[in-house]
Tab-separated table of C-alpha atoms in Angstrom:
chain	number	residue	atom	x	y	z
A	1	MET	CA	-46.911	75.258	-87.327
A	2	SER	CA	-49.365	74.632	-84.359
A	3	ALA	CA	-51.645	71.391	-84.486
A	4	GLU	CA	-54.709	74.162	-84.237
A	5	TYR	CA	-53.764	75.523	-87.578
A	6	ARG	CA	-53.199	72.220	-89.261
A	7	LEU	CA	-56.427	71.046	-88.376
A	8	CYS	CA	-58.338	74.048	-89.566
A	9	GLU	CA	-56.195	73.574	-93.037
A	10	LEU	CA	-57.407	70.190	-93.209
A	11	GLN	CA	-60.551	71.532	-92.814
A	12	THR	CA	-60.686	73.965	-95.089
A	13	VAL	CA	-58.951	71.619	-97.901
A	14	SER	CA	-61.870	69.206	-97.209
A	15	LEU	CA	-64.351	71.826	-97.897
A	16	HIS	CA	-62.711	72.672	-101.429
A	17	VAL	CA	-62.073	69.340	-101.878
A	18	SER	CA	-66.274	68.804	-102.081
A	19	ASP	CA	-66.459	71.999	-104.414
A	20	LEU	CA	-64.411	70.264	-106.841
A	21	GLU	CA	-66.009	67.379	-106.849
A	22	SER	CA	-69.522	68.483	-107.510
A	23	ASP	CA	-67.796	70.963	-110.296
A	24	PRO	CA	-69.494	69.430	-113.704
A	25	ARG	CA	-66.765	71.184	-115.407
A	26	LEU	CA	-64.538	68.663	-114.471
A	27	ASP	CA	-66.276	65.771	-116.669
A	28	ASP	CA	-65.335	67.268	-119.897
A	29	PRO	CA	-61.701	66.475	-121.013
A	30	PRO	CA	-59.644	69.586	-120.483
A	31	LYS	CA	-58.301	71.221	-123.557
A	32	GLN	CA	-54.606	70.899	-124.458
A	33	GLU	CA	-53.903	74.665	-123.310
A	34	ASP	CA	-55.750	74.033	-120.181
A	35	GLN	CA	-53.892	70.714	-119.519
A	36	ARG	CA	-50.460	72.826	-120.327
A	37	ASN	CA	-51.926	75.303	-117.758
A	38	VAL	CA	-52.493	72.817	-114.651
A	39	SER	CA	-49.202	70.979	-115.732
A	40	GLU	CA	-47.530	74.398	-115.262
A	41	THR	CA	-49.398	75.594	-112.066
A	42	SER	CA	-49.523	72.378	-110.637
A	43	GLY	CA	-47.061	72.955	-107.685
A	44	LEU	CA	-49.850	75.093	-106.242
A	45	PHE	CA	-52.360	72.233	-105.724
A	46	SER	CA	-51.477	69.650	-102.881
A	47	HIS	CA	-54.484	67.890	-102.278
A	48	THR	CA	-57.183	67.046	-105.197
A	49	ASN	CA	-60.070	64.483	-105.190
A	50	GLY	CA	-58.460	61.913	-107.062
A	51	THR	CA	-59.569	62.210	-110.616
A	52	VAL	CA	-57.643	62.348	-113.653
A	53	ASN	CA	-58.724	63.057	-117.186
A	54	LYS	CA	-58.834	60.514	-120.323
A	55	GLU	CA	-55.848	61.710	-121.666
A	56	SER	CA	-53.637	61.508	-118.832
A	57	ALA	CA	-54.817	58.170	-117.851
A	58	THR	CA	-53.852	56.962	-121.323
A	59	GLU	CA	-51.046	59.480	-122.781
A	60	PRO	CA	-47.949	59.633	-120.396
A	61	VAL	CA	-46.958	63.185	-119.457
A	62	ASN	CA	-44.341	64.825	-121.009
A	63	ARG	CA	-41.632	65.370	-117.617
A	64	PRO	CA	-38.980	63.730	-116.367
A	65	VAL	CA	-39.182	60.581	-114.362
A	66	GLU	CA	-37.007	60.389	-111.209
A	67	SER	CA	-34.286	57.779	-110.228
A	68	ASP	CA	-36.394	56.780	-107.568
A	69	VAL	CA	-39.369	56.209	-109.410
A	70	ASN	CA	-39.855	52.650	-107.781
A	71	ASP	CA	-41.106	54.440	-104.475
A	72	ALA	CA	-44.847	54.347	-105.835
A	73	ASP	CA	-46.118	54.711	-102.244
A	74	SER	CA	-45.847	58.547	-102.151
A	75	LEU	CA	-48.091	61.119	-104.417
A	76	PRO	CA	-46.328	63.466	-106.695
A	77	ALA	CA	-46.452	67.028	-105.574
A	78	SER	CA	-48.875	68.186	-108.399
A	79	GLY	CA	-52.192	66.929	-109.287
A	80	GLU	CA	-50.762	64.636	-111.736
A	81	LEU	CA	-50.896	60.692	-111.146
A	82	LYS	CA	-47.252	58.796	-111.114
A	83	LEU	CA	-46.643	56.524	-113.600
A	84	CYS	CA	-46.342	52.491	-112.976
A	85	SER	CA	-42.620	51.658	-113.208
A	86	ALA	CA	-43.524	48.579	-115.067
A	87	HIS	CA	-46.049	49.230	-117.151
A	88	GLY	CA	-45.690	52.893	-117.680
A	89	ILE	CA	-49.304	53.743	-116.912
A	90	ALA	CA	-50.959	56.108	-114.438
A	91	LEU	CA	-51.442	54.107	-110.608
A	92	GLU	CA	-54.951	55.137	-110.237
A	93	LEU	CA	-55.695	52.261	-108.100
A	94	TYR	CA	-55.126	51.547	-104.293
A	95	CYS	CA	-53.690	47.972	-103.352
A	96	SER	CA	-55.102	47.110	-99.536
A	97	THR	CA	-53.588	44.100	-99.387
A	98	GLU	CA	-49.778	45.864	-100.424
A	99	GLY	CA	-50.709	48.936	-98.895
A	100	LYS	CA	-49.738	50.847	-101.884
A	101	LEU	CA	-50.820	52.383	-105.339
A	102	THR	CA	-51.034	50.323	-108.559
A	103	CYS	CA	-51.884	50.273	-112.243
A	104	SER	CA	-54.885	48.121	-113.953
A	105	LYS	CA	-51.806	46.073	-115.569
A	106	CYS	CA	-50.536	45.122	-112.227
A	107	VAL	CA	-54.083	44.102	-111.241
A	108	SER	CA	-54.877	41.868	-114.284
A	109	ASP	CA	-51.514	40.270	-114.755
A	110	GLY	CA	-49.036	41.909	-112.338
A	111	PHE	CA	-47.829	41.019	-108.735
A	112	CYS	CA	-51.390	42.549	-107.187
A	113	GLN	CA	-52.970	40.053	-109.202
A	114	GLY	CA	-55.744	38.582	-107.104
A	115	HIS	CA	-55.512	41.353	-104.459
A	116	THR	CA	-58.011	43.362	-102.869
A	117	VAL	CA	-58.138	46.750	-104.813
A	118	THR	CA	-60.227	49.646	-105.126
A	119	LYS	CA	-60.047	52.994	-107.065
A	120	LEU	CA	-57.719	55.670	-106.055
A	121	VAL	CA	-60.698	57.600	-105.903
A	122	THR	CA	-62.727	55.568	-103.353
A	123	ARG	CA	-59.819	54.865	-101.141
A	124	ALA	CA	-58.743	58.616	-101.301
A	125	ALA	CA	-62.295	59.302	-99.803
A	126	VAL	CA	-62.218	56.898	-97.083
A	127	VAL	CA	-59.126	58.666	-96.274
A	128	ARG	CA	-60.667	62.426	-96.076
A	129	ASN	CA	-63.520	61.180	-94.398
A	130	GLU	CA	-61.168	59.444	-91.260
A	131	LEU	CA	-59.282	62.907	-91.265
A	132	VAL	CA	-62.311	64.557	-91.132
A	133	ASP	CA	-63.499	62.308	-88.105
A	134	VAL	CA	-60.192	62.564	-86.792
A	135	CYS	CA	-60.303	66.788	-86.982
A	136	GLU	CA	-63.733	66.593	-85.100
A	137	LYS	CA	-62.317	64.607	-82.358
A	138	MET	CA	-59.624	66.997	-81.843
A	139	GLN	CA	-61.709	69.791	-82.133
A	140	LEU	CA	-63.940	68.342	-79.498
A	141	GLN	CA	-60.855	67.230	-77.113
A	142	THR	CA	-59.591	70.994	-78.018
A	143	LEU	CA	-62.642	72.206	-76.666
A	144	ARG	CA	-62.787	69.918	-73.458
A	145	ILE	CA	-59.188	70.835	-72.848
A	146	GLU	CA	-60.289	74.848	-73.297
A	147	ARG	CA	-63.072	73.966	-70.718
A	148	PHE	CA	-60.689	72.548	-68.645
A	149	ILE	CA	-58.304	75.184	-68.225
A	150	ASP	CA	-61.049	77.867	-68.101
A	151	ARG	CA	-63.208	76.611	-65.380
A	152	THR	CA	-61.412	73.265	-63.561
A	153	LEU	CA	-57.971	74.390	-63.163
A	154	THR	CA	-59.339	78.271	-62.466
A	155	ALA	CA	-61.661	76.880	-59.972
A	156	ARG	CA	-58.884	74.826	-58.707
A	157	GLU	CA	-56.601	77.609	-58.288
A	158	LYS	CA	-59.071	79.686	-56.276
A	159	ALA	CA	-59.944	76.807	-53.795
A	160	VAL	CA	-56.152	75.726	-53.354
A	161	GLN	CA	-55.603	79.442	-52.059
A	162	VAL	CA	-58.497	79.397	-49.911
A	163	ASP	CA	-57.712	75.559	-48.554
A	164	ALA	CA	-54.296	76.963	-47.758
A	165	ASN	CA	-55.091	79.673	-46.353
A	166	SER	CA	-57.461	77.943	-43.941
A	167	ALA	CA	-54.534	75.327	-43.093
A	168	ARG	CA	-52.530	78.125	-42.239
A	169	GLU	CA	-55.045	79.640	-39.839
A	170	ARG	CA	-55.660	76.140	-38.680
A	171	VAL	CA	-51.821	75.394	-37.986
A	172	LEU	CA	-51.534	78.643	-36.355
A	173	SER	CA	-54.849	78.353	-34.152
A	174	GLN	CA	-53.419	74.799	-32.700
A	175	VAL	CA	-49.383	75.828	-32.245
A	176	ASN	CA	-51.028	79.233	-30.451
A	177	ALA	CA	-53.752	76.866	-28.436
A	178	ILE	CA	-50.443	74.799	-27.570
A	179	ARG	CA	-48.275	77.659	-26.897
A	180	ASP	CA	-50.807	79.249	-24.477
A	181	ALA	CA	-51.343	75.630	-23.005
A	182	LEU	CA	-47.815	75.323	-22.421
A	183	GLU	CA	-47.080	78.746	-21.085
A	184	GLU	CA	-49.474	78.584	-18.639
A	185	GLU	CA	-48.261	75.270	-17.263
A	186	GLU	CA	-44.577	76.613	-17.554
A	187	GLN	CA	-45.736	79.255	-15.089
A	188	ARG	CA	-47.941	76.937	-13.140
A	189	LEU	CA	-44.891	74.497	-12.710
A	190	LEU	CA	-42.305	77.451	-12.262
A	191	GLU	CA	-44.624	78.820	-9.700
A	192	ALA	CA	-44.510	75.096	-7.984
A	193	ILE	CA	-41.033	74.530	-8.098
A	194	GLN	CA	-40.420	78.023	-6.237
A	195	ARG	CA	-42.798	77.206	-3.734
A	196	GLU	CA	-41.422	73.757	-3.094
A	197	GLU	CA	-37.723	75.314	-3.312
A	198	GLU	CA	-38.929	77.889	-0.462
A	199	ARG	CA	-40.372	75.439	1.797
A	200	VAL	CA	-36.804	73.343	1.513
A	201	GLU	CA	-35.238	76.496	2.345
A	202	GLN	CA	-37.229	77.560	4.874
A	203	CYS	CA	-36.888	73.734	6.710
A	204	LEU	CA	-33.214	74.090	6.170
A	205	LEU	CA	-33.038	77.428	7.946
A	206	THR	CA	-35.186	76.235	11.017
A	207	GLN	CA	-33.133	73.257	11.502
A	208	ARG	CA	-29.861	74.520	10.859
A	209	ALA	CA	-31.209	77.286	13.461
A	210	HIS	CA	-32.488	74.709	15.973
A	211	TRP	CA	-29.151	72.452	15.907
A	212	THR	CA	-26.843	75.474	15.853
A	213	GLU	CA	-28.750	76.468	18.970
A	214	THR	CA	-28.652	72.821	20.534
A	215	LEU	CA	-25.023	72.899	20.053
A	216	GLU	CA	-24.493	76.305	21.951
A	217	LYS	CA	-26.487	74.403	24.953
A	218	LEU	CA	-24.710	71.514	24.409
A	219	ALA	CA	-21.586	73.183	24.696
A	220	HIS	CA	-22.619	75.501	27.668
A	221	THR	CA	-23.958	72.706	29.788
A	222	ARG	CA	-20.333	70.297	28.909
A	223	THR	CA	-18.469	73.274	29.623
A	224	SER	CA	-20.471	73.598	33.111
A	225	LEU	CA	-19.930	70.116	33.378
A	226	VAL	CA	-16.248	69.971	33.046
A	227	ASN	CA	-15.776	73.037	35.693
A	228	LYS	CA	-17.438	71.238	37.979
A	229	LEU	CA	-15.843	67.891	37.523
A	230	THR	CA	-12.022	69.899	37.685
A	231	HIS	CA	-12.853	72.388	40.454
A	232	SER	CA	-15.540	71.015	42.615
A	233	THR	CA	-14.879	69.186	45.913
A	234	ASP	CA	-15.850	65.837	47.031
A	235	ALA	CA	-18.371	67.591	49.212
A	236	MET	CA	-19.655	69.877	46.475
A	237	LEU	CA	-19.630	67.361	43.526
A	238	VAL	CA	-22.011	64.930	45.985
A	239	SER	CA	-24.384	68.279	46.806
A	240	ALA	CA	-24.736	69.177	43.371
A	241	ASN	CA	-25.655	65.946	42.414
A	242	GLN	CA	-29.343	66.958	41.641
A	243	GLU	CA	-28.146	69.649	39.258
A	244	ILE	CA	-25.831	67.543	37.469
A	245	PHE	CA	-28.482	65.244	37.077
A	246	ASP	CA	-30.665	67.724	35.419
A	247	ARG	CA	-27.955	68.905	33.087
A	248	VAL	CA	-27.213	65.716	31.490
A	249	GLU	CA	-30.882	64.615	31.254
A	250	ASP	CA	-31.459	68.037	29.339
A	251	ALA	CA	-28.238	66.978	27.116
A	252	GLU	CA	-29.858	63.777	26.647
A	253	GLY	CA	-33.474	65.084	25.463
A	254	VAL	CA	-31.813	66.912	22.535
A	255	GLY	CA	-31.757	63.701	20.693
A	256	GLU	CA	-29.720	62.548	17.254
A	257	PRO	CA	-30.668	64.716	13.869
A	258	ARG	CA	-31.924	63.029	11.097
A	259	ASP	CA	-32.052	63.346	7.220
A	260	THR	CA	-35.792	63.134	6.114
A	261	GLU	CA	-37.478	63.984	2.848
A	262	GLN	CA	-38.667	67.278	4.082
A	263	LEU	CA	-34.970	68.619	3.856
A	264	SER	CA	-35.249	67.599	-0.124
A	265	LEU	CA	-37.103	69.051	-2.991
A	266	ASN	CA	-40.119	67.078	-3.801
A	267	ARG	CA	-39.635	66.278	-7.297
A	268	GLU	CA	-43.632	65.483	-8.059
A	269	CYS	CA	-43.696	69.705	-8.168
A	270	SER	CA	-42.373	69.352	-11.527
A	271	THR	CA	-44.762	66.869	-13.008
A	272	SER	CA	-47.038	67.486	-15.623
A	273	LYS	CA	-49.468	65.151	-17.420
A	274	LEU	CA	-49.639	67.851	-20.168
A	275	MET	CA	-45.735	68.327	-20.272
A	276	LEU	CA	-45.354	64.483	-20.055
A	277	GLY	CA	-47.845	63.775	-22.686
A	278	LEU	CA	-45.892	66.304	-25.389
A	279	TRP	CA	-42.703	65.578	-24.624
A	280	ALA	CA	-43.782	61.685	-25.059
A	281	SER	CA	-45.501	62.673	-28.436
A	282	ALA	CA	-42.298	64.771	-29.528
A	283	ILE	CA	-40.355	61.456	-28.965
A	284	LEU	CA	-42.564	58.740	-30.427
A	285	LEU	CA	-43.849	61.111	-33.391
A	286	GLY	CA	-41.030	63.428	-33.721
A	287	PRO	CA	-37.621	62.803	-36.336
A	288	SER	CA	-36.083	60.011	-35.327
A	289	GLY	CA	-32.691	59.857	-33.414
A	290	PRO	CA	-29.100	59.633	-34.916
A	291	SER	CA	-28.973	55.757	-34.479
A	292	SER	CA	-31.294	53.402	-34.110
A	293	THR	CA	-31.456	49.394	-32.741
A	294	LYS	CA	-33.932	47.018	-32.968
A	295	LEU	CA	-34.815	44.735	-30.254
A	296	GLN	CA	-35.931	41.017	-30.455
A	297	PHE	CA	-36.546	38.509	-28.215
A	298	GLU	CA	-33.558	36.426	-26.972
A	299	MET	CA	-33.645	32.599	-27.603
A	300	LYS	CA	-32.315	31.472	-24.772
A	301	THR	CA	-34.440	33.130	-22.197
A	302	VAL	CA	-37.810	32.065	-23.769
A	303	SER	CA	-39.713	29.647	-21.291
A	304	PRO	CA	-40.605	26.275	-22.347
A	305	LEU	CA	-44.376	27.424	-22.077
A	306	LEU	CA	-43.646	29.559	-25.059
A	307	SER	CA	-42.547	29.052	-28.868
A	308	LEU	CA	-40.221	32.032	-30.621
A	309	SER	CA	-41.128	32.571	-34.096
A	310	ASP	CA	-38.186	32.783	-36.435
A	311	ASP	CA	-37.643	36.322	-36.901
A	312	HIS	CA	-37.361	36.252	-32.811
A	313	ARG	CA	-40.192	39.017	-32.671
A	314	THR	CA	-43.462	36.763	-31.727
A	315	LEU	CA	-43.884	34.622	-28.716
A	316	THR	CA	-46.708	32.082	-28.358
A	317	PHE	CA	-48.460	30.572	-25.536
A	318	LEU	CA	-47.756	26.740	-25.764
A	319	PRO	CA	-50.818	24.073	-25.148
A	320	LYS	CA	-49.550	21.647	-22.205
A	321	ARG	CA	-49.128	18.312	-25.063
A	322	THR	CA	-47.087	20.442	-27.633
A	323	ARG	CA	-44.643	21.308	-24.765
A	324	GLN	CA	-41.135	20.007	-24.869
A	325	SER	CA	-38.185	20.470	-22.350
A	326	PRO	CA	-35.359	22.203	-23.755
A	327	PRO	CA	-31.960	22.125	-22.708
A	328	TYR	CA	-30.692	23.688	-19.501
A	329	GLU	CA	-29.670	27.073	-19.573
A	330	PRO	CA	-29.224	29.480	-16.906
A	331	ALA	CA	-30.735	32.682	-18.360
A	332	ARG	CA	-34.045	30.758	-19.151
A	333	PHE	CA	-37.223	31.269	-17.087
A	334	ASP	CA	-38.379	28.013	-16.224
A	335	SER	CA	-41.431	28.112	-14.703
A	336	TRP	CA	-42.996	31.386	-15.366
A	337	PRO	CA	-43.978	32.324	-19.619
A	338	ASN	CA	-41.562	34.864	-19.934
A	339	ALA	CA	-38.997	36.406	-22.099
A	340	LEU	CA	-36.601	38.992	-22.269
A	341	CYS	CA	-35.124	40.963	-25.337
A	342	SER	CA	-31.722	42.006	-25.962
A	343	PRO	CA	-29.791	44.601	-26.469
A	344	PRO	CA	-30.097	45.582	-22.781
A	345	MET	CA	-30.689	49.414	-22.020
A	346	SER	CA	-28.220	51.411	-19.946
A	347	SER	CA	-28.500	55.296	-21.153
A	348	GLY	CA	-30.081	57.073	-24.046
A	349	THR	CA	-34.020	56.883	-24.923
A	350	HIS	CA	-35.717	54.220	-26.241
A	351	SER	CA	-38.890	53.464	-27.498
A	352	TRP	CA	-40.801	50.153	-28.678
A	353	VAL	CA	-44.271	48.547	-29.216
A	354	LEU	CA	-45.633	45.170	-28.872
A	355	ASP	CA	-49.020	43.867	-30.686
A	356	MET	CA	-51.334	42.159	-28.460
A	357	GLY	CA	-53.235	40.330	-30.999
A	358	LYS	CA	-55.906	38.417	-29.350
A	359	SER	CA	-54.043	37.626	-26.350
A	360	ALA	CA	-56.088	38.243	-22.977
A	361	ALA	CA	-53.287	37.594	-20.329
A	362	PHE	CA	-50.015	38.911	-20.956
A	363	LYS	CA	-47.489	41.415	-19.627
A	364	VAL	CA	-44.908	44.097	-21.009
A	365	GLY	CA	-42.421	46.050	-19.374
A	366	VAL	CA	-38.738	45.938	-18.266
A	367	CYS	CA	-36.670	44.216	-15.518
A	368	TYR	CA	-32.889	44.199	-14.589
A	369	ALA	CA	-30.791	41.740	-16.306
A	370	SER	CA	-29.994	40.130	-12.609
A	371	MET	CA	-33.544	39.241	-11.987
A	372	GLU	CA	-34.049	35.411	-11.072
A	373	ARG	CA	-34.858	32.829	-13.902
A	374	LYS	CA	-35.660	29.828	-12.195
A	375	GLY	CA	-38.174	28.837	-9.925
A	376	SER	CA	-41.808	29.645	-9.502
A	377	GLY	CA	-41.644	32.114	-6.574
A	378	ASN	CA	-42.007	35.913	-6.770
A	379	SER	CA	-38.312	37.084	-7.581
A	380	ALA	CA	-38.835	35.154	-11.372
A	381	ARG	CA	-42.374	36.722	-11.613
A	382	LEU	CA	-42.510	39.746	-13.689
A	383	GLY	CA	-44.447	42.691	-11.460
A	384	TYR	CA	-44.045	40.481	-8.142
A	385	ASN	CA	-40.468	41.796	-6.893
A	386	THR	CA	-38.223	44.965	-6.858
A	387	LYS	CA	-36.898	44.272	-10.077
A	388	SER	CA	-39.477	44.609	-12.904
A	389	TRP	CA	-41.601	47.008	-14.016
A	390	VAL	CA	-44.826	45.413	-16.023
A	391	LEU	CA	-48.108	46.605	-17.543
A	392	SER	CA	-50.402	43.619	-16.936
A	393	HIS	CA	-53.623	42.343	-18.633
A	394	TYR	CA	-55.230	39.333	-17.167
A	395	ASP	CA	-58.922	38.638	-17.444
A	396	GLY	CA	-60.119	42.143	-18.865
A	397	ASP	CA	-58.319	44.333	-16.145
A	398	LEU	CA	-55.214	46.079	-16.816
A	399	SER	CA	-53.132	47.295	-14.116
A	400	PHE	CA	-49.309	48.309	-13.670
A	401	CYS	CA	-46.974	46.000	-11.254
A	402	HIS	CA	-43.869	46.394	-9.422
A	403	ASP	CA	-42.846	44.767	-6.009
A	404	GLY	CA	-46.583	43.012	-5.646
A	405	CYS	CA	-48.443	45.976	-5.642
A	406	ASN	CA	-51.015	46.652	-8.585
A	407	VAL	CA	-52.209	50.042	-9.656
A	408	GLY	CA	-55.423	49.696	-11.564
A	409	ILE	CA	-55.995	51.723	-15.236
A	410	SER	CA	-58.788	52.320	-16.632
A	411	VAL	CA	-59.514	52.247	-20.674
A	412	VAL	CA	-62.166	52.328	-22.781
A	413	LYS	CA	-61.693	49.495	-25.056
A	414	LYS	CA	-58.981	46.840	-25.255
A	415	LEU	CA	-55.593	47.447	-26.185
A	416	LYS	CA	-54.684	46.217	-29.297
A	417	ARG	CA	-50.907	47.352	-28.994
A	418	VAL	CA	-48.989	48.767	-26.079
A	419	GLY	CA	-45.805	51.111	-26.433
A	420	LEU	CA	-43.170	51.644	-23.977
A	421	LEU	CA	-40.823	54.727	-23.730
A	422	LEU	CA	-38.188	54.703	-21.394
A	423	ASP	CA	-35.724	57.922	-21.123
A	424	LEU	CA	-33.123	56.844	-18.608
A	425	PRO	CA	-31.433	60.458	-18.393
A	426	SER	CA	-34.875	61.400	-16.670
A	427	GLN	CA	-35.367	58.143	-14.883
A	428	THR	CA	-38.705	57.763	-16.602
A	429	LEU	CA	-40.921	54.789	-17.752
A	430	LEU	CA	-43.895	55.350	-19.889
A	431	PHE	CA	-47.065	52.927	-21.265
A	432	TYR	CA	-49.173	54.391	-23.948
A	433	ASP	CA	-51.799	53.513	-26.187
A	434	PRO	CA	-49.730	53.828	-29.887
A	435	GLU	CA	-53.683	54.000	-31.263
A	436	SER	CA	-54.641	56.886	-29.847
A	437	MET	CA	-51.479	58.018	-28.416
A	438	SER	CA	-52.698	58.142	-24.663
A	439	LEU	CA	-50.394	57.609	-21.361
A	440	LEU	CA	-51.659	54.746	-19.563
A	441	HIS	CA	-48.859	54.842	-16.785
A	442	VAL	CA	-46.100	56.940	-15.743
A	443	VAL	CA	-43.010	55.462	-14.064
A	444	LYS	CA	-40.287	57.541	-11.867
A	445	HIS	CA	-37.585	55.275	-10.366
A	446	ALA	CA	-33.884	55.988	-9.957
A	447	PHE	CA	-32.763	52.665	-12.150
A	448	SER	CA	-29.540	51.175	-10.951
A	449	GLU	CA	-28.817	48.797	-13.261
A	450	PRO	CA	-29.242	47.944	-16.777
A	451	LEU	CA	-32.754	47.145	-18.259
A	452	LEU	CA	-34.100	44.441	-20.493
A	453	ALA	CA	-37.509	44.530	-22.417
A	454	ALA	CA	-39.727	41.948	-20.791
A	455	CYS	CA	-42.728	40.340	-21.619
A	456	ALA	CA	-45.216	37.603	-20.380
A	457	VAL	CA	-47.636	35.544	-22.057
A	458	ALA	CA	-50.628	32.950	-21.005
A	459	ASP	CA	-52.780	33.381	-24.029
A	460	GLN	CA	-52.565	33.647	-27.948
A	461	SER	CA	-49.493	35.838	-29.197
A	462	VAL	CA	-47.759	38.777	-28.636
A	463	SER	CA	-45.252	40.089	-31.179
A	464	LEU	CA	-42.760	43.145	-31.484
A	465	VAL	CA	-43.789	45.801	-34.203
A	466	ASN	CA	-42.313	49.202	-35.432
A	467	LEU	CA	-39.650	48.686	-33.539
A	468	LYS	CA	-37.285	51.570	-32.637
A	469	THR	CA	-34.481	52.544	-30.236
A	470	LEU	CA	-33.631	56.198	-30.323
A	471	GLU	CA	-30.513	57.132	-28.625
A	472	TRP	CA	-28.517	60.299	-27.802
A	473	THR	CA	-26.811	61.755	-25.466
A	474	GLU	CA	-27.889	65.436	-23.625
């Protein structure tokens, strides 16, 4: 039976009960015949107003008492009251203390003596009122649910369809814009590569023709000189001295062939900031590779000017008064505030991020494992030798440093974090801003040794965060 049907039934019953209570005929004692009729038809009534006639209160009803009559908590199925098992009189009272029906004898000198007791009619009226309140609340809740289904859910269904269609259109629009930009950039790059290839091929053809012609001239000159040398008399040889000199001078003026950059394809012709940015975004924001390795600062490389956290992920610049002289370690930087990470990177694609915090002086980048560690010279200074590539921030200026050469980089605001992407298959090192995903600097270099992530701190602290190293083979 549904809950709504039961609520309606309860409300209907409560109305019938009210009518019965207001009926004056109930005040008169029923006739014996009427009492018998009520007894015979008592199974038709499941609810009463809780009143009993005077005869039923004093005289027992002639019906068998069931074996489980001790269970006085439940009302009989008919309108008659159950009898007390101890005193044999009607249970016309309700004991609030015991939470059960009781009789007047039990209240006066039985187990309910001194308890809080009310008339069964009064208690039934309270229960009915509570049921009415519950039904009203359930009815209001039903109305709210129906209103929610009819209005809110229907409106949401329409809204989600509109929003989903808008989202699809937005995705398709963005993808189409990217696709169009990629197609245009692809066409431009392919044309640039084609032009560069044709230029190099033309240079090669020119060089080949020139040196082939030169070979022929040299062969002709050599043959002529050999003939003069073998077939001329002394007088003829001396007389042809000027001719011989001219031929020798022509041969010497040919020069030596040299391999130049003009004979190689310029790789810059395939460089595109758009393609590079999309490629870096795909690597950094796309799904991770099949394996990952976390980077951490190697304790044995940390300068005595720095302190390393217990998790080997944070470097802090130390004031002079707190510095200590650690034991000698060949791998340790002893003069510059540098530290290197492990493991070394020799293949694959790697990315990591450093949190700059409030540091106003730092360097982040990579270096060869063979970089000098001792002394205060440039060979042990990150960015001032041929074995290190770093992004440097000092006194508010940001720049890329390699072999003592600095390239200034303009940024709108101070970097909170710096990300690095090292792609060894393409020999590319990228510095980027993880917050805006904008490229800061790109390095193309034929790295010839394993690389280590490097860092220098001269103010506050720098930490490794969001560490991931993606490695896969092409």
